Coordinates of C-alpha atoms and ligand atoms in Angstrom, one line a residue:
M1 CA 103.7 146.8 68.4
E2 CA 104.0 147.2 72.2
D3 CA 100.6 145.8 72.5
A4 CA 101.6 142.6 70.7
T5 CA 104.7 142.2 72.8
T6 CA 102.7 142.6 76.0
R7 CA 100.2 140.0 74.8
L8 CA 103.1 137.6 73.9
L9 CA 104.7 138.0 77.3
G10 CA 101.3 137.4 78.9
L11 CA 101.8 138.7 82.4
D12 CA 98.4 140.1 83.5
G13 CA 98.5 143.7 84.7
L14 CA 101.9 144.4 83.2
A15 CA 102.7 146.2 79.9
V16 CA 105.9 145.9 77.9
T17 CA 107.6 149.3 77.1
A18 CA 110.9 148.1 75.6
V19 CA 112.8 144.9 74.8
A20 CA 116.6 145.0 74.6
D21 CA 119.2 142.3 73.9
G22 CA 121.1 141.3 77.1
P23 CA 124.2 139.1 77.3
H24 CA 122.1 136.0 78.0
G25 CA 118.7 136.8 76.5
P26 CA 116.2 139.6 76.1
V27 CA 115.7 142.2 78.8
V28 CA 112.1 143.3 79.0
D29 CA 111.0 146.6 80.6
L30 CA 107.6 146.7 82.1
V31 CA 105.2 149.1 83.7
T32 CA 102.0 148.5 85.6
A33 CA 98.9 148.4 83.4
D34 CA 96.3 147.7 86.0
E35 CA 94.2 150.5 87.5
R36 CA 93.6 148.4 90.7
A37 CA 97.4 148.5 91.5
R38 CA 96.9 152.2 92.2
R39 CA 94.4 151.6 95.0
C40 CA 95.6 151.5 98.6
P41 CA 95.7 147.9 99.8
E42 CA 94.5 149.0 103.2
C43 CA 91.5 151.3 102.5
G44 CA 91.0 150.8 98.7
T45 CA 91.1 154.5 97.9
R46 CA 92.7 155.5 94.6
A47 CA 96.0 157.2 95.2
R48 CA 96.7 160.6 93.6
R49 CA 100.2 161.5 94.6
S50 CA 103.1 159.4 93.4
K51 CA 106.3 159.0 95.6
G52 CA 108.4 158.0 92.5
R53 CA 109.4 154.8 90.9
R54 CA 111.2 151.7 92.0
V55 CA 112.7 149.0 89.8
T56 CA 112.2 145.3 90.7
R57 CA 113.5 142.3 88.7
P58 CA 111.0 139.5 89.2
R59 CA 112.2 136.1 87.9
D60 CA 110.1 134.6 85.1
L61 CA 109.9 131.6 82.8
P62 CA 112.0 131.7 79.6
V63 CA 110.3 133.2 76.6
G64 CA 110.8 131.3 73.4
G65 CA 113.3 129.1 75.1
R66 CA 115.5 132.0 76.0
P67 CA 116.1 133.1 79.6
T68 CA 114.4 136.5 79.9
K69 CA 115.1 139.2 82.4
L70 CA 112.3 141.4 83.5
R71 CA 112.6 145.0 84.8
W72 CA 109.4 146.3 86.3
F73 CA 109.3 150.1 86.8
K74 CA 106.7 150.2 89.5
R75 CA 105.3 153.3 91.2
R76 CA 105.1 154.0 94.9
W77 CA 102.0 155.9 96.0
R78 CA 100.9 158.0 99.0
C79 CA 97.6 157.2 100.5
D80 CA 95.9 160.6 101.4
E81 CA 92.8 159.1 102.8
P82 CA 92.3 160.6 106.3
G83 CA 92.3 157.9 109.0
C84 CA 94.1 155.3 106.8
A85 CA 97.0 153.7 108.6
R86 CA 98.9 153.1 105.4
A87 CA 101.0 156.2 104.5
S88 CA 102.4 154.7 101.3
F89 CA 102.4 151.6 99.2
T90 CA 104.0 150.0 96.1
E91 CA 102.1 148.7 93.1
A92 CA 101.4 144.9 93.1
V93 CA 99.6 142.8 90.5
T94 CA 98.4 139.2 90.7
A95 CA 100.9 137.9 88.2
V96 CA 103.7 138.9 90.6
P97 CA 102.3 138.8 94.1
A98 CA 103.5 141.4 96.7
H99 CA 106.9 140.7 98.4
K100 CA 107.6 137.9 95.9
R101 CA 110.6 137.8 93.7
L102 CA 109.2 135.2 91.3
T103 CA 106.3 135.5 89.0
G104 CA 103.3 133.3 90.0
R105 CA 103.7 131.2 86.8
L106 CA 107.4 130.5 87.5
R107 CA 106.5 129.5 91.0
S108 CA 103.8 127.1 89.9
A109 CA 105.9 125.7 87.1
T110 CA 108.6 124.7 89.6
G111 CA 106.1 123.2 92.0
A112 CA 104.4 121.3 89.2
A113 CA 107.8 120.0 87.9
V114 CA 108.2 118.2 91.2
A115 CA 104.6 117.3 92.1
D116 CA 103.4 116.3 88.7
G117 CA 106.5 115.9 86.6
G118 CA 108.3 113.7 89.0
R119 CA 111.5 115.9 89.1
T120 CA 113.6 116.1 92.2
I121 CA 113.6 119.5 94.0
M122 CA 117.3 119.8 93.0
Q123 CA 116.7 119.2 89.3
A124 CA 113.7 121.5 89.2
A125 CA 115.8 124.2 90.8
R126 CA 118.5 123.7 88.2
D127 CA 116.0 123.7 85.3
H128 CA 114.4 127.0 86.4
D129 CA 117.5 128.6 87.8
V130 CA 116.1 129.2 91.3
S131 CA 117.2 128.0 94.7
W132 CA 116.3 124.7 96.5
P133 CA 114.2 126.4 99.2
V134 CA 112.2 128.3 96.6
V135 CA 111.3 125.1 94.8
A136 CA 110.6 123.3 98.1
A137 CA 108.1 126.0 99.1
A138 CA 106.6 126.1 95.6
F139 CA 106.2 122.3 95.7
T140 CA 104.4 122.4 99.0
A141 CA 102.0 125.1 97.8
H142 CA 101.3 123.2 94.6
A143 CA 100.8 119.9 96.4
A144 CA 98.3 121.5 98.8
A145 CA 96.4 122.9 95.8
V146 CA 96.3 119.7 93.7
L147 CA 96.0 116.9 96.3
P148 CA 92.5 116.1 97.5
T149 CA 92.1 116.6 101.2
Q150 CA 89.8 113.6 101.6
P151 CA 89.8 110.5 99.4
R152 CA 86.8 109.6 97.4
P153 CA 84.9 106.4 98.3
V154 CA 87.0 103.2 98.1
E155 CA 85.6 99.7 97.8
V156 CA 88.9 97.8 98.2
L157 CA 91.5 99.3 100.5
G158 CA 95.1 98.0 100.7
I159 CA 97.3 98.5 103.7
D160 CA 101.0 97.9 103.7
E161 CA 104.1 99.0 105.5
V162 CA 107.3 100.3 104.0
R163 CA 110.5 101.0 105.8
R164 CA 111.7 104.6 105.9
G165 CA 115.4 104.8 105.5
R166 CA 117.9 102.3 106.9
P167 CA 117.6 100.8 110.4
K168 CA 120.4 101.6 112.8
W169 CA 121.9 99.0 115.1
E170 CA 123.9 99.5 118.3
F171 CA 126.0 97.1 120.3
D172 CA 125.1 96.9 124.0
E173 CA 128.3 96.2 126.0
A174 CA 126.4 95.2 129.1
T175 CA 124.4 92.4 127.6
G176 CA 126.7 91.7 124.7
T177 CA 123.9 91.9 122.1
W178 CA 122.9 94.1 119.2
H179 CA 119.7 96.0 119.2
T180 CA 117.9 98.4 116.9
V181 CA 118.0 102.1 117.8
I182 CA 116.3 103.5 114.8
D183 CA 113.8 101.5 112.7
R184 CA 111.3 103.9 111.0
W185 CA 108.3 102.7 109.1
H186 CA 105.4 104.2 107.2
V187 CA 102.1 102.6 106.8
G188 CA 100.4 103.3 103.5
F189 CA 96.7 103.2 102.5
C190 CA 96.1 102.5 98.9
D191 CA 93.0 102.5 96.7
L192 CA 93.0 99.0 95.1
S193 CA 89.8 99.3 93.1
G194 CA 89.3 103.0 92.0
G195 CA 92.8 103.9 90.9
Q196 CA 93.3 106.8 93.3
G197 CA 96.7 105.5 94.2
L198 CA 98.1 106.2 97.6
L199 CA 95.5 107.8 99.8
G200 CA 97.7 108.6 102.7
Q201 CA 100.6 107.5 104.8
V202 CA 101.3 107.5 108.6
E203 CA 104.4 107.2 110.6
G204 CA 104.9 104.0 112.6
R205 CA 103.4 100.6 112.2
T206 CA 101.2 100.1 115.2
A207 CA 97.5 99.3 115.3
A208 CA 96.9 102.8 116.8
T209 CA 98.4 104.6 113.8
V210 CA 96.2 102.7 111.4
V211 CA 93.1 103.2 113.6
D212 CA 93.8 106.9 113.9
W213 CA 94.2 107.4 110.1
L214 CA 90.9 105.6 109.5
A215 CA 89.1 107.5 112.3
A216 CA 90.0 110.7 110.5
R217 CA 87.9 109.7 107.5
P218 CA 84.2 110.5 107.5
K219 CA 81.9 107.7 108.9
S220 CA 80.3 107.4 105.4
W221 CA 83.6 106.8 103.8
R222 CA 84.6 104.1 106.3
E223 CA 81.3 102.3 105.8
Q224 CA 81.9 102.1 102.1
V225 CA 85.1 100.1 102.4
R226 CA 84.0 96.5 101.6
F227 CA 87.4 94.7 101.5
V228 CA 90.8 95.4 103.0
A229 CA 93.9 93.6 101.6
I230 CA 96.7 93.2 104.1
D231 CA 99.7 90.9 104.5
M232 CA 99.6 88.4 107.4
S233 CA 100.1 90.9 110.1
T234 CA 98.1 90.6 113.3
V235 CA 98.6 94.4 113.9
F236 CA 96.7 95.3 110.8
K237 CA 94.1 92.6 111.4
S238 CA 93.2 93.9 114.9
A239 CA 93.3 97.5 113.7
I240 CA 90.8 96.8 110.9
R241 CA 88.5 94.7 113.1
H242 CA 88.4 97.7 115.4
A243 CA 88.1 100.6 112.8
L244 CA 86.2 98.9 110.0
P245 CA 84.2 96.1 111.6
A246 CA 82.0 95.6 108.6
A247 CA 84.9 95.2 106.1
Q248 CA 86.1 91.7 104.9
L249 CA 89.9 91.2 105.4
V250 CA 91.8 89.5 102.5
V251 CA 95.2 87.9 102.4
D252 CA 96.4 87.2 98.9
H253 CA 98.3 84.2 97.6
F254 CA 101.6 86.0 97.3
H255 CA 102.3 86.1 101.1
V256 CA 100.9 82.6 101.7
I257 CA 103.1 81.1 99.0
Q258 CA 106.1 83.1 100.3
L259 CA 105.5 81.6 103.7
A260 CA 105.2 78.0 102.3
N261 CA 108.4 78.4 100.3
A262 CA 110.2 79.7 103.4
T263 CA 108.9 76.5 105.2
V264 CA 110.4 74.2 102.5
T265 CA 113.7 76.0 102.8
E266 CA 113.6 75.7 106.6
V267 CA 113.0 72.0 106.5
R268 CA 115.8 71.5 103.9
R269 CA 118.3 73.4 106.0
R270 CA 117.4 71.6 109.2
V271 CA 117.6 68.1 107.9
T272 CA 120.9 68.8 106.0
M273 CA 122.3 70.1 109.3
Q274 CA 121.0 67.1 111.3
V275 CA 122.2 64.5 108.8
R276 CA 125.4 66.0 107.4
G277 CA 126.4 68.0 110.4
R278 CA 126.9 71.2 108.4
R279 CA 125.2 73.5 105.9
G280 CA 124.4 72.3 102.4
R281 CA 126.9 72.9 99.6
K282 CA 127.8 71.9 96.1
G283 CA 127.7 68.2 95.7
N284 CA 124.6 67.9 98.0
R285 CA 121.7 67.3 95.6
E286 CA 119.1 68.9 97.9
W287 CA 121.2 72.0 98.1
E288 CA 121.7 72.1 94.3
L289 CA 117.9 71.7 93.9
R290 CA 117.1 74.5 96.3
N291 CA 115.8 77.0 93.7
R292 CA 113.8 74.3 91.9
L293 CA 112.1 73.3 95.2
T294 CA 110.5 76.8 95.6
R295 CA 109.4 77.0 92.0
A296 CA 105.8 76.3 91.2
A297 CA 105.3 72.7 89.8
A298 CA 102.6 74.2 87.5
R299 CA 105.2 76.2 85.8
M300 CA 107.6 73.3 85.3
S301 CA 107.3 70.6 82.6
G302 CA 105.9 67.2 83.8
D303 CA 109.3 65.6 83.1
L304 CA 111.0 68.1 85.3
V305 CA 108.6 67.5 88.2
A306 CA 109.0 63.7 87.9
E307 CA 112.8 64.2 87.8
L308 CA 112.6 66.4 91.0
E309 CA 110.5 63.8 92.8
G310 CA 112.9 61.0 91.7
E311 CA 115.9 62.9 92.9
L312 CA 114.4 63.6 96.3
K313 CA 113.6 59.9 96.6
G314 CA 117.1 59.0 95.7
L315 CA 118.6 61.1 98.6
P316 CA 119.2 59.6 102.0
P317 CA 115.7 59.0 103.5
R318 CA 116.3 61.2 106.5
I319 CA 116.9 64.1 104.0
G320 CA 114.7 63.2 101.0
I321 CA 111.5 62.2 102.8
P322 CA 111.0 65.4 104.9
I323 CA 111.9 67.7 102.0
L324 CA 109.5 65.8 99.7
A325 CA 106.8 66.1 102.3
A326 CA 107.3 69.9 102.7
W327 CA 107.4 70.3 98.9
N328 CA 104.2 68.4 98.5
A329 CA 102.5 70.5 101.2
K330 CA 103.6 73.7 99.4
E331 CA 102.2 72.3 96.1
D332 CA 98.9 71.4 97.9
L333 CA 98.7 74.9 99.1
R334 CA 99.4 76.3 95.6
D335 CA 96.7 74.0 94.1
L336 CA 94.3 75.4 96.6
L337 CA 95.2 79.0 96.0
A338 CA 95.1 78.5 92.2
R339 CA 91.3 78.1 92.6
A340 CA 91.0 81.8 93.1
R341 CA 89.1 83.7 90.4
T342 CA 87.6 80.4 89.1
S343 CA 84.5 80.6 91.2
P344 CA 85.2 77.2 92.8
N345 CA 82.6 75.2 94.7
R346 CA 82.7 74.8 98.4
E347 CA 83.5 71.1 98.4
D348 CA 86.3 71.4 96.0
V349 CA 88.0 74.0 98.2
A350 CA 87.3 72.0 101.4
D351 CA 88.8 68.9 99.9
L352 CA 92.0 70.7 98.8
L353 CA 92.3 72.3 102.3
Y354 CA 91.8 68.9 103.9
R355 CA 94.5 67.3 101.7
F356 CA 96.9 70.1 102.7
Y357 CA 96.2 69.7 106.5
C358 CA 96.5 65.9 106.3
R359 CA 99.9 66.2 104.5
C360 CA 101.1 68.5 107.2
V361 CA 99.9 66.3 110.1
E362 CA 101.1 63.0 108.6
S363 CA 104.6 64.5 108.0
G364 CA 105.1 65.0 111.7
L365 CA 107.4 67.9 110.8
P366 CA 107.2 70.8 113.3
E367 CA 107.7 73.3 110.4
L368 CA 104.7 72.0 108.5
E369 CA 102.6 71.9 111.7
R370 CA 103.4 75.6 112.1
L371 CA 102.5 76.3 108.5
A372 CA 99.2 74.5 108.9
T373 CA 98.4 76.5 112.1
T374 CA 99.2 79.8 110.3
V375 CA 96.9 78.8 107.4
Q376 CA 94.2 77.8 109.8
T377 CA 94.5 81.1 111.7
W378 CA 94.2 83.1 108.5
W379 CA 91.8 80.8 106.7
P380 CA 88.8 83.3 106.6
E381 CA 91.1 85.9 105.0
I382 CA 92.6 83.4 102.5
L383 CA 89.2 82.1 101.6
A384 CA 88.1 85.7 100.9
F385 CA 91.0 85.9 98.5
I386 CA 90.0 82.6 96.8
H387 CA 86.5 84.0 96.3
T388 CA 87.3 87.6 95.3
G389 CA 90.8 87.3 93.8
I390 CA 91.7 90.6 95.5
T391 CA 95.4 91.1 95.9
N392 CA 97.6 93.7 97.6
A393 CA 99.8 94.0 94.5
G394 CA 98.7 97.7 94.1
S395 CA 100.1 98.5 97.6
E396 CA 103.4 96.7 96.6
A397 CA 103.6 98.8 93.4
T398 CA 103.1 101.9 95.5
N399 CA 105.9 100.9 97.8
R400 CA 108.2 100.6 94.8
V401 CA 107.4 104.2 93.8
T402 CA 107.9 105.3 97.5
K403 CA 111.3 103.8 97.5
T404 CA 112.3 105.2 94.1
V405 CA 111.3 108.7 95.3
A406 CA 113.3 108.3 98.5
R407 CA 116.4 107.2 96.5
D408 CA 116.1 109.9 93.9
A409 CA 116.0 112.5 96.7
Y410 CA 119.0 110.8 98.5
G411 CA 116.8 110.2 101.5
F412 CA 114.5 112.6 103.4
R413 CA 115.2 114.2 106.7
N414 CA 111.7 115.5 107.1
P415 CA 109.1 112.7 107.2
V416 CA 106.2 115.2 106.5
N417 CA 108.0 116.3 103.3
Q418 CA 108.6 112.6 102.4
R419 CA 104.9 111.7 102.8
L420 CA 103.9 114.7 100.6
R421 CA 106.4 113.8 97.9
T422 CA 105.4 110.2 98.0
R423 CA 101.7 111.1 97.8
C424 CA 102.3 113.3 94.8
A425 CA 104.4 110.7 93.0
T426 CA 101.9 107.8 93.6
T427 CA 98.8 109.8 92.6
R428 CA 100.3 111.1 89.3
R429 CA 98.4 108.6 87.2
Y430 CA 95.1 109.3 88.9
R431 CA 95.7 113.0 88.5
G432 CA 96.2 112.5 84.8
H433 CA 99.9 113.3 84.5
L434 CA 101.0 109.9 83.1
D435 CA 98.5 110.0 80.3
P436 CA 100.4 110.0 77.0
R437 CA 98.0 112.5 75.5
Ligands
ZN501 ZN1 94.8 153.9 102.4

């Protein structure tokens, strides 16, 4: 009978001697059932003289859904080995490590609840009836055990920045201006081709932080990176040129179209202000059409596009003509980017790019000239997107998880802990914890 109870409890090295009903669940009495526990931890000699018993109450997981209290009657022993520095010792087994008040399995269950189960530290502490610091320490230990120290080879790397917390502003009385005092960022490195999730994060958003992280990878790993997806950031561009000279940089359509839409809005606001002498409002057709102007014509019906063009032509020419030019330039750029993943031929792409440049130059609008210059600067990276179809969407998805983790935790004080939590949360799929089976 006792044997069966011991097996049911399943704590290696401990045997059940009695089970009683306590006020909140069973109370289980235990004795040591491991010969090795009798050996001196210092010299390894088997002890012969007992110093008596001690009772400890290690915390454990519930048994059969009921909170279970353990009482372990462990012996203290004298070490009689001449020359051994240890005069006496208390029994210890691997299931309850020495000087620990939790069983090993309770500790790893709390750590796994946070690292693999997506719980907050606070909720894992409530679930297992232990304190916040205990769960935090268990999580750190679990994360160190389950996260790989070096990423496996990556063909397509994504780099993106994400703000850490809220920026803080301060008013400078002397100059009469506001300036930022705290603006913390994390740069994340993401595996876009192999599904490893977030590979690492570094604090700051300078070229040096990016170069340092990459320099910490083995040379063979760096040489295997073929493509790097970034947003249009010159900081990341120069960092990659320096650290991964052989890799091809890619800028995806998302950021280019975002910029083109911002340009359309900029033109609309400027001409409204110049002609009407104030900002747009209800009753001004160009203001009422503002959302339709940034929508893709390809996703609108032909009638709606014709109607939009008609309405712009019906506006005062000093408003309608520039907005229509900006809208056309944006659509030219969309047409060009839509060639991605269709294995387009060189002439086709060149023609569409030429049409876009001509539209910008002919308009004479400073905003479109700036857009054309930006596209020209980033053309090799945009062309790489048209040929490969690689996007940085994986990094953006990672950022969403990063922010969710931070919000669930009500913010982090310690950036090291934040990176560890983020890393665990964003690699859950890769580590097999989101598999429905
Ligand atoms: Zn000894």
